[in-house]
PDB file of N, CA and C in Angstrom:
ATOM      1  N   UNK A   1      -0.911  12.400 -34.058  1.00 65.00           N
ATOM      2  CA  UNK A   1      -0.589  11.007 -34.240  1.00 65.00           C
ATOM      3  C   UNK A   1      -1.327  10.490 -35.473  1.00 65.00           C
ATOM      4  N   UNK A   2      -0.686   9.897 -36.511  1.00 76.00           N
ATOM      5  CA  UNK A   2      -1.164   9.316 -37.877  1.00 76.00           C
ATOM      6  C   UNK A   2      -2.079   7.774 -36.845  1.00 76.00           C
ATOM      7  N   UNK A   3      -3.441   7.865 -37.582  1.00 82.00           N
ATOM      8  CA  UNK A   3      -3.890   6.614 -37.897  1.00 82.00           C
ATOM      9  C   UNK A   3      -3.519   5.599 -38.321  1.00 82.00           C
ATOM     10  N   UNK A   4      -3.634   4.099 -36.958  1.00 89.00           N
ATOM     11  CA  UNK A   4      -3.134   3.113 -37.770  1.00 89.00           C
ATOM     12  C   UNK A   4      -4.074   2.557 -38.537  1.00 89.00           C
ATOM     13  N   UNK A   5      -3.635   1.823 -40.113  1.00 93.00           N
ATOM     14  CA  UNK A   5      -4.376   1.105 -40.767  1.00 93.00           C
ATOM     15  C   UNK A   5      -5.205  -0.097 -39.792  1.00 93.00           C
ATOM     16  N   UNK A   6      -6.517  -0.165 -40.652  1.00 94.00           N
ATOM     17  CA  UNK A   6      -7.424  -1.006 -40.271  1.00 94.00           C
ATOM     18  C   UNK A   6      -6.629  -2.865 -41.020  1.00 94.00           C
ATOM     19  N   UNK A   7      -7.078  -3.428 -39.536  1.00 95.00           N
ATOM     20  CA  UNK A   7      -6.480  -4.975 -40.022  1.00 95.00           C
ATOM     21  C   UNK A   7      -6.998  -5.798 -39.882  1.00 95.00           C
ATOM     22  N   UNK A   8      -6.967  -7.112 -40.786  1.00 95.00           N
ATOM     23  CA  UNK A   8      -8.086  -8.412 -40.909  1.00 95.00           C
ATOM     24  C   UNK A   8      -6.967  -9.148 -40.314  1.00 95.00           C
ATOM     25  N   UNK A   9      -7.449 -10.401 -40.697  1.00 94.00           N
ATOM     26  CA  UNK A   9      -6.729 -11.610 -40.693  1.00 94.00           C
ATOM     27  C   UNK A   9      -7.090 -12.379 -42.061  1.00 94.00           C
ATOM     28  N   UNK A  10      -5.918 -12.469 -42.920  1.00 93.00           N
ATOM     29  CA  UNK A  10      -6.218 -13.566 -43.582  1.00 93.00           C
ATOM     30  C   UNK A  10      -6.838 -14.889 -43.697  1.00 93.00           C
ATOM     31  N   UNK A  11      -7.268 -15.651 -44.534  1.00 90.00           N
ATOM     32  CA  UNK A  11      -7.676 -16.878 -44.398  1.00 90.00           C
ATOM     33  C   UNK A  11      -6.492 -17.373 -44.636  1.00 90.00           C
ATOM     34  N   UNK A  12      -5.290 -17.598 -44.779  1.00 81.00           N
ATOM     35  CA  UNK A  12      -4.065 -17.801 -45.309  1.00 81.00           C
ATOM     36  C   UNK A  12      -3.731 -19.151 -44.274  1.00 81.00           C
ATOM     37  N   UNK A  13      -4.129 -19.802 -45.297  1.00 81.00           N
ATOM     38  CA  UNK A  13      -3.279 -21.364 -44.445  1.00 81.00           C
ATOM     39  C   UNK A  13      -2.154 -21.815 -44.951  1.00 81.00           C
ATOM     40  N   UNK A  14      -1.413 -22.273 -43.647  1.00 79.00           N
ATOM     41  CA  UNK A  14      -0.073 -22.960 -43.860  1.00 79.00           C
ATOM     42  C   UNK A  14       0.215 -23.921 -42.978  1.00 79.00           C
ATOM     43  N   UNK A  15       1.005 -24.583 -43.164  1.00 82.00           N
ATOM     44  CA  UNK A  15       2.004 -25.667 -42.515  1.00 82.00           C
ATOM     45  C   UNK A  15       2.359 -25.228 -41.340  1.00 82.00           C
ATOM     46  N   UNK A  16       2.811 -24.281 -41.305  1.00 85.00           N
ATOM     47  CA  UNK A  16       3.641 -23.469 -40.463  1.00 85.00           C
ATOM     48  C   UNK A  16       3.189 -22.445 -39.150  1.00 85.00           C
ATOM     49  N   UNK A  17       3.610 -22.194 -38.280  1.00 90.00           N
ATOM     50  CA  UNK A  17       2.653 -21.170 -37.508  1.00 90.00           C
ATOM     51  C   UNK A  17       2.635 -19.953 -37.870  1.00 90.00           C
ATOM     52  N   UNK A  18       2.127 -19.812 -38.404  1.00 94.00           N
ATOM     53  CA  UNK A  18       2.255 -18.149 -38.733  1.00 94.00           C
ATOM     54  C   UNK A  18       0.593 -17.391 -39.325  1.00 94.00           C
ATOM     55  N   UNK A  19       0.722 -16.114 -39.084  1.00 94.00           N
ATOM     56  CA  UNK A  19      -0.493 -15.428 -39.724  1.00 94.00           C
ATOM     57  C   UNK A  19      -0.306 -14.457 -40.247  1.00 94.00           C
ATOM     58  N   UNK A  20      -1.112 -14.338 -41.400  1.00 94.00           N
ATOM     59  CA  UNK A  20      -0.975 -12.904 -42.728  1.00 94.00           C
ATOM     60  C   UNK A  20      -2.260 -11.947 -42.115  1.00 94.00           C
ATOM     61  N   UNK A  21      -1.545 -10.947 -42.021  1.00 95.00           N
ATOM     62  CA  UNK A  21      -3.118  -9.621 -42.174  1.00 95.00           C
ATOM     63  C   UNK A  21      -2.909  -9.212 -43.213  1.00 95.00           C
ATOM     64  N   UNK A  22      -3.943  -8.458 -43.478  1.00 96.00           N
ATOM     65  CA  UNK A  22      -4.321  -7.459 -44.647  1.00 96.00           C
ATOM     66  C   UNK A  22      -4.682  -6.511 -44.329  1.00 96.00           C
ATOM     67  N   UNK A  23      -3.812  -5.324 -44.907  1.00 96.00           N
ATOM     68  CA  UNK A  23      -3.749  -4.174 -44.340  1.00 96.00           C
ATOM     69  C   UNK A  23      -4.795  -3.347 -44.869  1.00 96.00           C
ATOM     70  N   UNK A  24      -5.923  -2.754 -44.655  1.00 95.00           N
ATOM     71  CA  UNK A  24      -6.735  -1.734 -44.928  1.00 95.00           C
ATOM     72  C   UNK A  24      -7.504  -2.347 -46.086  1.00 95.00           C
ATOM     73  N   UNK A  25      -7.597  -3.591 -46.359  1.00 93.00           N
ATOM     74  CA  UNK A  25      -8.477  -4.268 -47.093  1.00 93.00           C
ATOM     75  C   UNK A  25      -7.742  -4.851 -48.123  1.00 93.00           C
ATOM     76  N   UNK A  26      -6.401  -4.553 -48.236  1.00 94.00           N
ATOM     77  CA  UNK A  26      -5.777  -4.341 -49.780  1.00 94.00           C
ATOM     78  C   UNK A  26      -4.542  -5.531 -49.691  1.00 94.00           C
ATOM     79  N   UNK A  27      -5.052  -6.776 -50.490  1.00 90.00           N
ATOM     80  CA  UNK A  27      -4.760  -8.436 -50.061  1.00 90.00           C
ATOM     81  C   UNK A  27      -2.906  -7.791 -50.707  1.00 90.00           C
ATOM     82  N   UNK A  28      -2.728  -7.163 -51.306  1.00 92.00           N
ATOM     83  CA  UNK A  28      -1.220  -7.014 -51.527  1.00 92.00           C
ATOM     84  C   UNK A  28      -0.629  -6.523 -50.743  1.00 92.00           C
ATOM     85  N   UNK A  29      -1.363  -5.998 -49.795  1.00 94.00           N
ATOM     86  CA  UNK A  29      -0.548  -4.959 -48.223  1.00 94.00           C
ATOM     87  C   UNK A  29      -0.701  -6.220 -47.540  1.00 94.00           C
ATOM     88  N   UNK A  30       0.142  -6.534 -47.083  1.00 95.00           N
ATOM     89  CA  UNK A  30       0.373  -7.725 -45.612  1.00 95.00           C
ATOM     90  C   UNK A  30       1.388  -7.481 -44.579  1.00 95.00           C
ATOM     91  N   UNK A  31       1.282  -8.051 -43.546  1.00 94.00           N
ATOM     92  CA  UNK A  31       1.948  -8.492 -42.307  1.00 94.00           C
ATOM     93  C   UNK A  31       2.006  -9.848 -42.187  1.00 94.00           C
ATOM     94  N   UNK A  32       3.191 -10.518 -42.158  1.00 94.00           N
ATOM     95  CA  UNK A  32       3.399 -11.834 -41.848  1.00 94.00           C
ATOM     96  C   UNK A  32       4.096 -11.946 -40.355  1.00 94.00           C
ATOM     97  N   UNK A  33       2.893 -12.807 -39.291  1.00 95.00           N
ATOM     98  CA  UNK A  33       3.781 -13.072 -38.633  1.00 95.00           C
ATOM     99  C   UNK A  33       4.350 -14.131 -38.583  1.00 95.00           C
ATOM    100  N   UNK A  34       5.208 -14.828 -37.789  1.00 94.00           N
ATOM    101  CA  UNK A  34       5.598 -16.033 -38.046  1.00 94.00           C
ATOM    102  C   UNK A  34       6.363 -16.613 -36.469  1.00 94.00           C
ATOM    103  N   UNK A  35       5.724 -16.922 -35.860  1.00 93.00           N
ATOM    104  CA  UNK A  35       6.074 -17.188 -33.798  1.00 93.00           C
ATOM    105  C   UNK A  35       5.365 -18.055 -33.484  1.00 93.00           C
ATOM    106  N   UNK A  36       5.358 -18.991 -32.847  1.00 92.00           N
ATOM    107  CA  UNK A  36       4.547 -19.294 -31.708  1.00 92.00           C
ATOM    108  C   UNK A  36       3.325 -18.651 -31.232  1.00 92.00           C
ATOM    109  N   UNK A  37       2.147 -19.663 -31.504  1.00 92.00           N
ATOM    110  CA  UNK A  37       0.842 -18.843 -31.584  1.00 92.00           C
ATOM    111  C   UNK A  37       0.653 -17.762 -32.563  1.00 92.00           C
ATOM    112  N   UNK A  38       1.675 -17.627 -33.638  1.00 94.00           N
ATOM    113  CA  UNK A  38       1.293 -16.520 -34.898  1.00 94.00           C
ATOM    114  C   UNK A  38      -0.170 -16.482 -34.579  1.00 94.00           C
ATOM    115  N   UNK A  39      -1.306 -17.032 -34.859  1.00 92.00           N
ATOM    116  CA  UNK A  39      -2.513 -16.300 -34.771  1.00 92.00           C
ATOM    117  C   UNK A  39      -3.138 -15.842 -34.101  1.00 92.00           C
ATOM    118  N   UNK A  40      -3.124 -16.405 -32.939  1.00 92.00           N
ATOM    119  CA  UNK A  40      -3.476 -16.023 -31.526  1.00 92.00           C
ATOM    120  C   UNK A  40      -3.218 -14.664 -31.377  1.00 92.00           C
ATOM    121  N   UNK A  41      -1.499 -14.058 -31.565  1.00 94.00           N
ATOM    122  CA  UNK A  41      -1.031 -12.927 -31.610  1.00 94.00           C
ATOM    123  C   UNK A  41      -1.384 -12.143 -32.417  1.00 94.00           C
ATOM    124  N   UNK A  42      -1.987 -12.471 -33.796  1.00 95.00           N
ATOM    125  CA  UNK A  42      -2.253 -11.463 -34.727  1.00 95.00           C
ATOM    126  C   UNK A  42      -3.930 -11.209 -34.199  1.00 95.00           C
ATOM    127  N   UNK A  43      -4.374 -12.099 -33.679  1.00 93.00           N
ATOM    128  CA  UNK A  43      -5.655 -11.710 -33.378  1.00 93.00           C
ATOM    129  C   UNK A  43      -6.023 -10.539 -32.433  1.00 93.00           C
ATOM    130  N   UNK A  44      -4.912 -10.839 -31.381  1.00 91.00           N
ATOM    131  CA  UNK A  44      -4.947  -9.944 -30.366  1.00 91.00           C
ATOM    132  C   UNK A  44      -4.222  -8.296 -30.758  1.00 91.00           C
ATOM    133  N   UNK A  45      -3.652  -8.003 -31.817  1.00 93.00           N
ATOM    134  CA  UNK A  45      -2.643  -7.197 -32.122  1.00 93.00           C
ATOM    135  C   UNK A  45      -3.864  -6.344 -33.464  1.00 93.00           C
ATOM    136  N   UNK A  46      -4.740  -7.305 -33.820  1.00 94.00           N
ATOM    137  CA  UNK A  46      -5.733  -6.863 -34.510  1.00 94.00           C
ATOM    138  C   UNK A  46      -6.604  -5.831 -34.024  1.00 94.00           C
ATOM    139  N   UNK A  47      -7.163  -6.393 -32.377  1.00 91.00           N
ATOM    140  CA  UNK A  47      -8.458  -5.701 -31.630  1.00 91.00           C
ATOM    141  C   UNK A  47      -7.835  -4.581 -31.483  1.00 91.00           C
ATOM    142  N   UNK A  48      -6.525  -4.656 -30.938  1.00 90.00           N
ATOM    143  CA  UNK A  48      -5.726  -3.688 -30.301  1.00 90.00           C
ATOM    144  C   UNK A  48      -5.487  -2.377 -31.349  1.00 90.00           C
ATOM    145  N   UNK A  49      -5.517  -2.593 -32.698  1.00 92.00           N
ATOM    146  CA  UNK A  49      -5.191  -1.663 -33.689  1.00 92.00           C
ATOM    147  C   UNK A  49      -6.077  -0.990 -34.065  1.00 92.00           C
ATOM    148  N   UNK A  50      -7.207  -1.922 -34.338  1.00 92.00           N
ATOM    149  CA  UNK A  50      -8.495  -1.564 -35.042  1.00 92.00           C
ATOM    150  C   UNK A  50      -9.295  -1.040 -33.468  1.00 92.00           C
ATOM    151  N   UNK A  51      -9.039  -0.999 -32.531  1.00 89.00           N
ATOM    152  CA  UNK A  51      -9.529   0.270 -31.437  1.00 89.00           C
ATOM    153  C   UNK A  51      -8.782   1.079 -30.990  1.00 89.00           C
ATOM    154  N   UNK A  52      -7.859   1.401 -31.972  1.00 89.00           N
ATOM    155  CA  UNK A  52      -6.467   2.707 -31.632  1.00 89.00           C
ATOM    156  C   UNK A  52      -7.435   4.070 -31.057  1.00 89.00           C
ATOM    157  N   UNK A  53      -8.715   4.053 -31.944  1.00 88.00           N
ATOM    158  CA  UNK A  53      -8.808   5.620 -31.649  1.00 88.00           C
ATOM    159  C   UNK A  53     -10.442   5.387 -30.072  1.00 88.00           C
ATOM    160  N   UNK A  54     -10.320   4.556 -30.038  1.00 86.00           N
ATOM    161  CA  UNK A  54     -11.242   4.009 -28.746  1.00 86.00           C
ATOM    162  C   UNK A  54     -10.212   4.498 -27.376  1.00 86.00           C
ATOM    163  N   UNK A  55      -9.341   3.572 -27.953  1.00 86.00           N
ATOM    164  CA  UNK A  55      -7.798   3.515 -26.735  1.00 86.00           C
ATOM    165  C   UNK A  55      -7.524   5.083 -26.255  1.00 86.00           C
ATOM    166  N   UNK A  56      -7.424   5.671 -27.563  1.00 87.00           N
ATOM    167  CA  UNK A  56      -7.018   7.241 -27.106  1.00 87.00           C
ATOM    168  C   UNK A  56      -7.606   7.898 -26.590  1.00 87.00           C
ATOM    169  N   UNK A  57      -9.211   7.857 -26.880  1.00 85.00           N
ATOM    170  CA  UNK A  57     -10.562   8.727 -26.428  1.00 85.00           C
ATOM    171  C   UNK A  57     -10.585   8.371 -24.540  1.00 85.00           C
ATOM    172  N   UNK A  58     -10.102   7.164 -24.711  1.00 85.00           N
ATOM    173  CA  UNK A  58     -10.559   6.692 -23.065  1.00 85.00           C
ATOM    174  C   UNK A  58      -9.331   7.379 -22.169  1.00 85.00           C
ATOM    175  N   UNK A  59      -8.122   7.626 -22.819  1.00 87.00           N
ATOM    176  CA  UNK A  59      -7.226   7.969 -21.789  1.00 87.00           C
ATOM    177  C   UNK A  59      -6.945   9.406 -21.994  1.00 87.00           C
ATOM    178  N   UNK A  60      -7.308   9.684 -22.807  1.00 87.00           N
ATOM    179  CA  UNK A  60      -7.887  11.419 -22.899  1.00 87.00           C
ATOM    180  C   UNK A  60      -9.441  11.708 -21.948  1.00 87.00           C
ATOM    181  N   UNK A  61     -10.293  10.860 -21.790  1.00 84.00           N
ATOM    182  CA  UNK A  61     -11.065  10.975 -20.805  1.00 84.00           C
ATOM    183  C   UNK A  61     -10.705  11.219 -19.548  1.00 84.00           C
ATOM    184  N   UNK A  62     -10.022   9.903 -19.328  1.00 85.00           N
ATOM    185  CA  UNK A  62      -9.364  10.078 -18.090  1.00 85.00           C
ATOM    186  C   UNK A  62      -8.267  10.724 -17.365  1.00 85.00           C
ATOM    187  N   UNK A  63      -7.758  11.102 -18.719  1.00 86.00           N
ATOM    188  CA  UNK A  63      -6.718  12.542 -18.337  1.00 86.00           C
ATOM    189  C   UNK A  63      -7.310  13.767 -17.450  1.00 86.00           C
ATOM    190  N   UNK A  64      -8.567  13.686 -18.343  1.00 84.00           N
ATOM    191  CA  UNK A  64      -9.373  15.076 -18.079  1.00 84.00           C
ATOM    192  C   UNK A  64      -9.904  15.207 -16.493  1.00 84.00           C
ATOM    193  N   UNK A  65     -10.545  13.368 -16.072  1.00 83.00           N
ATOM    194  CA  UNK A  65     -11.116  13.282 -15.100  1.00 83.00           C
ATOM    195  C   UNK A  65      -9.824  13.442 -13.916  1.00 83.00           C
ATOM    196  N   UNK A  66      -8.677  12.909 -14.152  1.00 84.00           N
ATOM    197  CA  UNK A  66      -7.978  13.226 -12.966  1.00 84.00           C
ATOM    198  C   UNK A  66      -7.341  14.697 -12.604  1.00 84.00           C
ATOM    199  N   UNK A  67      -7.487  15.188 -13.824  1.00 85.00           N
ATOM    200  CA  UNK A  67      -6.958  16.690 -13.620  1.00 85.00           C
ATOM    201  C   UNK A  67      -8.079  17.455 -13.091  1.00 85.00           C
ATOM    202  N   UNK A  68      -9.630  17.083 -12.976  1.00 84.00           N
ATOM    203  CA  UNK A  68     -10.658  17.626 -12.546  1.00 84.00           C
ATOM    204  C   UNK A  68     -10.773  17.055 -10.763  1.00 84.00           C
ATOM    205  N   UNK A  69      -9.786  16.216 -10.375  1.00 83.00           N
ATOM    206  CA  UNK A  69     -10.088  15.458  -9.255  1.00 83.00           C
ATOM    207  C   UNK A  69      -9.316  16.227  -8.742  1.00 83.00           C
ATOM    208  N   UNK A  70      -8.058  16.620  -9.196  1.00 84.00           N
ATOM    209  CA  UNK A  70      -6.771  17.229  -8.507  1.00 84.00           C
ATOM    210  C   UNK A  70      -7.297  18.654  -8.294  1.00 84.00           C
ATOM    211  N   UNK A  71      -8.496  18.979  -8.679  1.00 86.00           N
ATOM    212  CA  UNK A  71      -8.817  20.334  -8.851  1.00 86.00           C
ATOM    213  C   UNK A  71     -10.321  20.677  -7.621  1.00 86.00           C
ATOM    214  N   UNK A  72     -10.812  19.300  -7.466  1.00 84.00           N
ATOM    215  CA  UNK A  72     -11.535  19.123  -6.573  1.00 84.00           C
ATOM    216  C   UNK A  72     -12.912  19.606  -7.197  1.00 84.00           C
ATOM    217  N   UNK A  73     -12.701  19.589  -8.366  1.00 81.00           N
ATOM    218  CA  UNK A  73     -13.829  19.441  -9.344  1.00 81.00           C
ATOM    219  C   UNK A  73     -14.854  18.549 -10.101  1.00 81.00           C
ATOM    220  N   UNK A  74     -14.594  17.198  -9.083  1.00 76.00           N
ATOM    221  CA  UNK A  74     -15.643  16.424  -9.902  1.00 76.00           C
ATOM    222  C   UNK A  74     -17.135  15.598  -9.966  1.00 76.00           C
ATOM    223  N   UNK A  75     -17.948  15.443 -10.853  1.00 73.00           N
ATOM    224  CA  UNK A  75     -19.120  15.121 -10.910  1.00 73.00           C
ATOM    225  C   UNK A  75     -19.039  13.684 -11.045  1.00 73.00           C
ATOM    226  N   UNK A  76     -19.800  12.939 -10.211  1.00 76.00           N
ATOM    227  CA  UNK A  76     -19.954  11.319  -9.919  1.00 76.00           C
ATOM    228  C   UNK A  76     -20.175  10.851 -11.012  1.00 76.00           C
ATOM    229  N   UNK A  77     -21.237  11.377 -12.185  1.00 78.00           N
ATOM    230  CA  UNK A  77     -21.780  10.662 -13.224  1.00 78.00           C
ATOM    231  C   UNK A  77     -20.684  10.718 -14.523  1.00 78.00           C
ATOM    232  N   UNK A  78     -19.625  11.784 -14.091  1.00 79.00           N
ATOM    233  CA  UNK A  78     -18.391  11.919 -15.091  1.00 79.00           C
ATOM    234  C   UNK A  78     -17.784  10.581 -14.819  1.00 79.00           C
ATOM    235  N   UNK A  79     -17.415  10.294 -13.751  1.00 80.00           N
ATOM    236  CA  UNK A  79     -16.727   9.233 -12.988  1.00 80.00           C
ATOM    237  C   UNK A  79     -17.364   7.741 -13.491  1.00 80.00           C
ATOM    238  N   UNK A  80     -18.230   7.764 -13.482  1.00 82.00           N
ATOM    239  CA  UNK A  80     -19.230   6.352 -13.728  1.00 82.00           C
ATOM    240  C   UNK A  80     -19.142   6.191 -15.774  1.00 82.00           C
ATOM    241  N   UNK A  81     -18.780   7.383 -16.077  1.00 84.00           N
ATOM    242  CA  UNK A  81     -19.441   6.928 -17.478  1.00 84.00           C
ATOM    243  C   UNK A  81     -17.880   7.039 -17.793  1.00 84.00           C
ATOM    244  N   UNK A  82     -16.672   7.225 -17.269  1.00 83.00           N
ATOM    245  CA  UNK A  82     -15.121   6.982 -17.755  1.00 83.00           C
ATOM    246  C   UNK A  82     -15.041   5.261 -17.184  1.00 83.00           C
ATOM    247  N   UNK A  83     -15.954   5.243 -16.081  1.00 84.00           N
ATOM    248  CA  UNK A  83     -15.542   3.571 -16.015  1.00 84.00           C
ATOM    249  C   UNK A  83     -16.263   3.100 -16.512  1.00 84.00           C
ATOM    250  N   UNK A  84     -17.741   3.723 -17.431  1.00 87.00           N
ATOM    251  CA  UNK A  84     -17.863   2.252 -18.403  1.00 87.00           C
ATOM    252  C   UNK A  84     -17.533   2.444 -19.584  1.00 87.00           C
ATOM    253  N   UNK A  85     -16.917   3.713 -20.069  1.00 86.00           N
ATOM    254  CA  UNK A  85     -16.186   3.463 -21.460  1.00 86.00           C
ATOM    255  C   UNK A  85     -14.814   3.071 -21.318  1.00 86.00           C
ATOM    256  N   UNK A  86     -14.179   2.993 -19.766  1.00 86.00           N
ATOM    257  CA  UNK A  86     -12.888   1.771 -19.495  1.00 86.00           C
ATOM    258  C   UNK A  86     -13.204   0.343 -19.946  1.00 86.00           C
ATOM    259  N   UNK A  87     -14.684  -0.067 -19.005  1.00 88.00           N
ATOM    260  CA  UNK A  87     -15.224  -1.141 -19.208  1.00 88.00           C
ATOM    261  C   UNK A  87     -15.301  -1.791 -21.187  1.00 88.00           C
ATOM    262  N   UNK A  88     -15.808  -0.643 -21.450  1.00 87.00           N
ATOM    263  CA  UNK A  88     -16.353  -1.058 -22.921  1.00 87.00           C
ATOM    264  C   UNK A  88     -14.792  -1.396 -23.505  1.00 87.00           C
ATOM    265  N   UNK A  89     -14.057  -0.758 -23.885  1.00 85.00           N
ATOM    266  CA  UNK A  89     -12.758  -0.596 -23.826  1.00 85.00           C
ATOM    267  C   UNK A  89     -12.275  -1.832 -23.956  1.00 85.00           C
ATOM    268  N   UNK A  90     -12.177  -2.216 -22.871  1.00 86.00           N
ATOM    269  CA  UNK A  90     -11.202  -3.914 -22.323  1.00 86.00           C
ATOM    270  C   UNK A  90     -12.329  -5.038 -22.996  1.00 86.00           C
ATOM    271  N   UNK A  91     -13.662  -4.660 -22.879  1.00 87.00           N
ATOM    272  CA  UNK A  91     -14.230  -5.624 -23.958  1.00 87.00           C
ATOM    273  C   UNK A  91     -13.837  -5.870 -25.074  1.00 87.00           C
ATOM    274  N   UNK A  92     -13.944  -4.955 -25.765  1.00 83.00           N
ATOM    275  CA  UNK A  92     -13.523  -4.855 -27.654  1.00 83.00           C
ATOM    276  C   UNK A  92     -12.232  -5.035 -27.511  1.00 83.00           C
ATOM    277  N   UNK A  93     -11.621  -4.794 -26.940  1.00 82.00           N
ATOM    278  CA  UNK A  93      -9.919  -5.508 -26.919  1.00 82.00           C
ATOM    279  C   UNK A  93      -9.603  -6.568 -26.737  1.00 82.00           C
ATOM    280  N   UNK A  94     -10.544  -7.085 -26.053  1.00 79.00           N
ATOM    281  CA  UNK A  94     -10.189  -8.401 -24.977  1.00 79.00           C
ATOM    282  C   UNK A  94      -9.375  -8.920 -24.020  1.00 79.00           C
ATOM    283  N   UNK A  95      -9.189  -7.651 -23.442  1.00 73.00           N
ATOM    284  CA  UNK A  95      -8.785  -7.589 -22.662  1.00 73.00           C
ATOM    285  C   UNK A  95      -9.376  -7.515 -20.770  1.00 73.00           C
ATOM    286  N   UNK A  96     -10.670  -7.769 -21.062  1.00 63.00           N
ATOM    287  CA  UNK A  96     -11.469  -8.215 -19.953  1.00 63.00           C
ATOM    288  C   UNK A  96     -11.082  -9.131 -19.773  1.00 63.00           C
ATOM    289  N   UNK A  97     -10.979  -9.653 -18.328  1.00 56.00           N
ATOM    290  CA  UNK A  97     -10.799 -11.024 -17.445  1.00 56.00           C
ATOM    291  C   UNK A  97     -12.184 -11.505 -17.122  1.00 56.00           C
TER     292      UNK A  97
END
């Protein structure tokens, strides 16, 4: 799987609802969105990108841990440290409640 580019948020003000990223630092690479809550959404679409390879590590963890459960193979402290890099996870995303 190709790496997604790293994304900001513009300072880009407008009239309008909408928000510009900048793609991998480089103010001529953009994303415009333009919706209801444009920023809100780009904010959230931001955490979500810029922890692509967080996202993957955790469900490749937990791949591992359930195929070790099905196997009747597993260690408690494996178990505890996939739920706090779940935990960490939904932080940096923001996706904690």
């Amino acid at each position: 799987m190709t790496a997604l580019p790293h994304l900001e948020l513009s300072d880009h003000r407008s009239p309008f609802d909408e928000a510009v990223l900048i793609v991998d630092g480089h103010e001529e690479e953009t994303i415009t969105i333009e919706c209801s809550n444009a920023r809100g959404l780009a904010q959230e679409l931001i955490r979500y990108v810029n922890n692509q390879e967080r996202v993957l590590t955790a469900l490749t963890a937990a791949e591992l841990v359930l195929a070790a459960v099905e196997k009747g193979k597993i260690a408690p402290e494996l178990l505890h440290s996939i739920g706090a890099l779940c935990k960490q996870l939904k932080e940096l995303t923001g996706a904690a409640a």
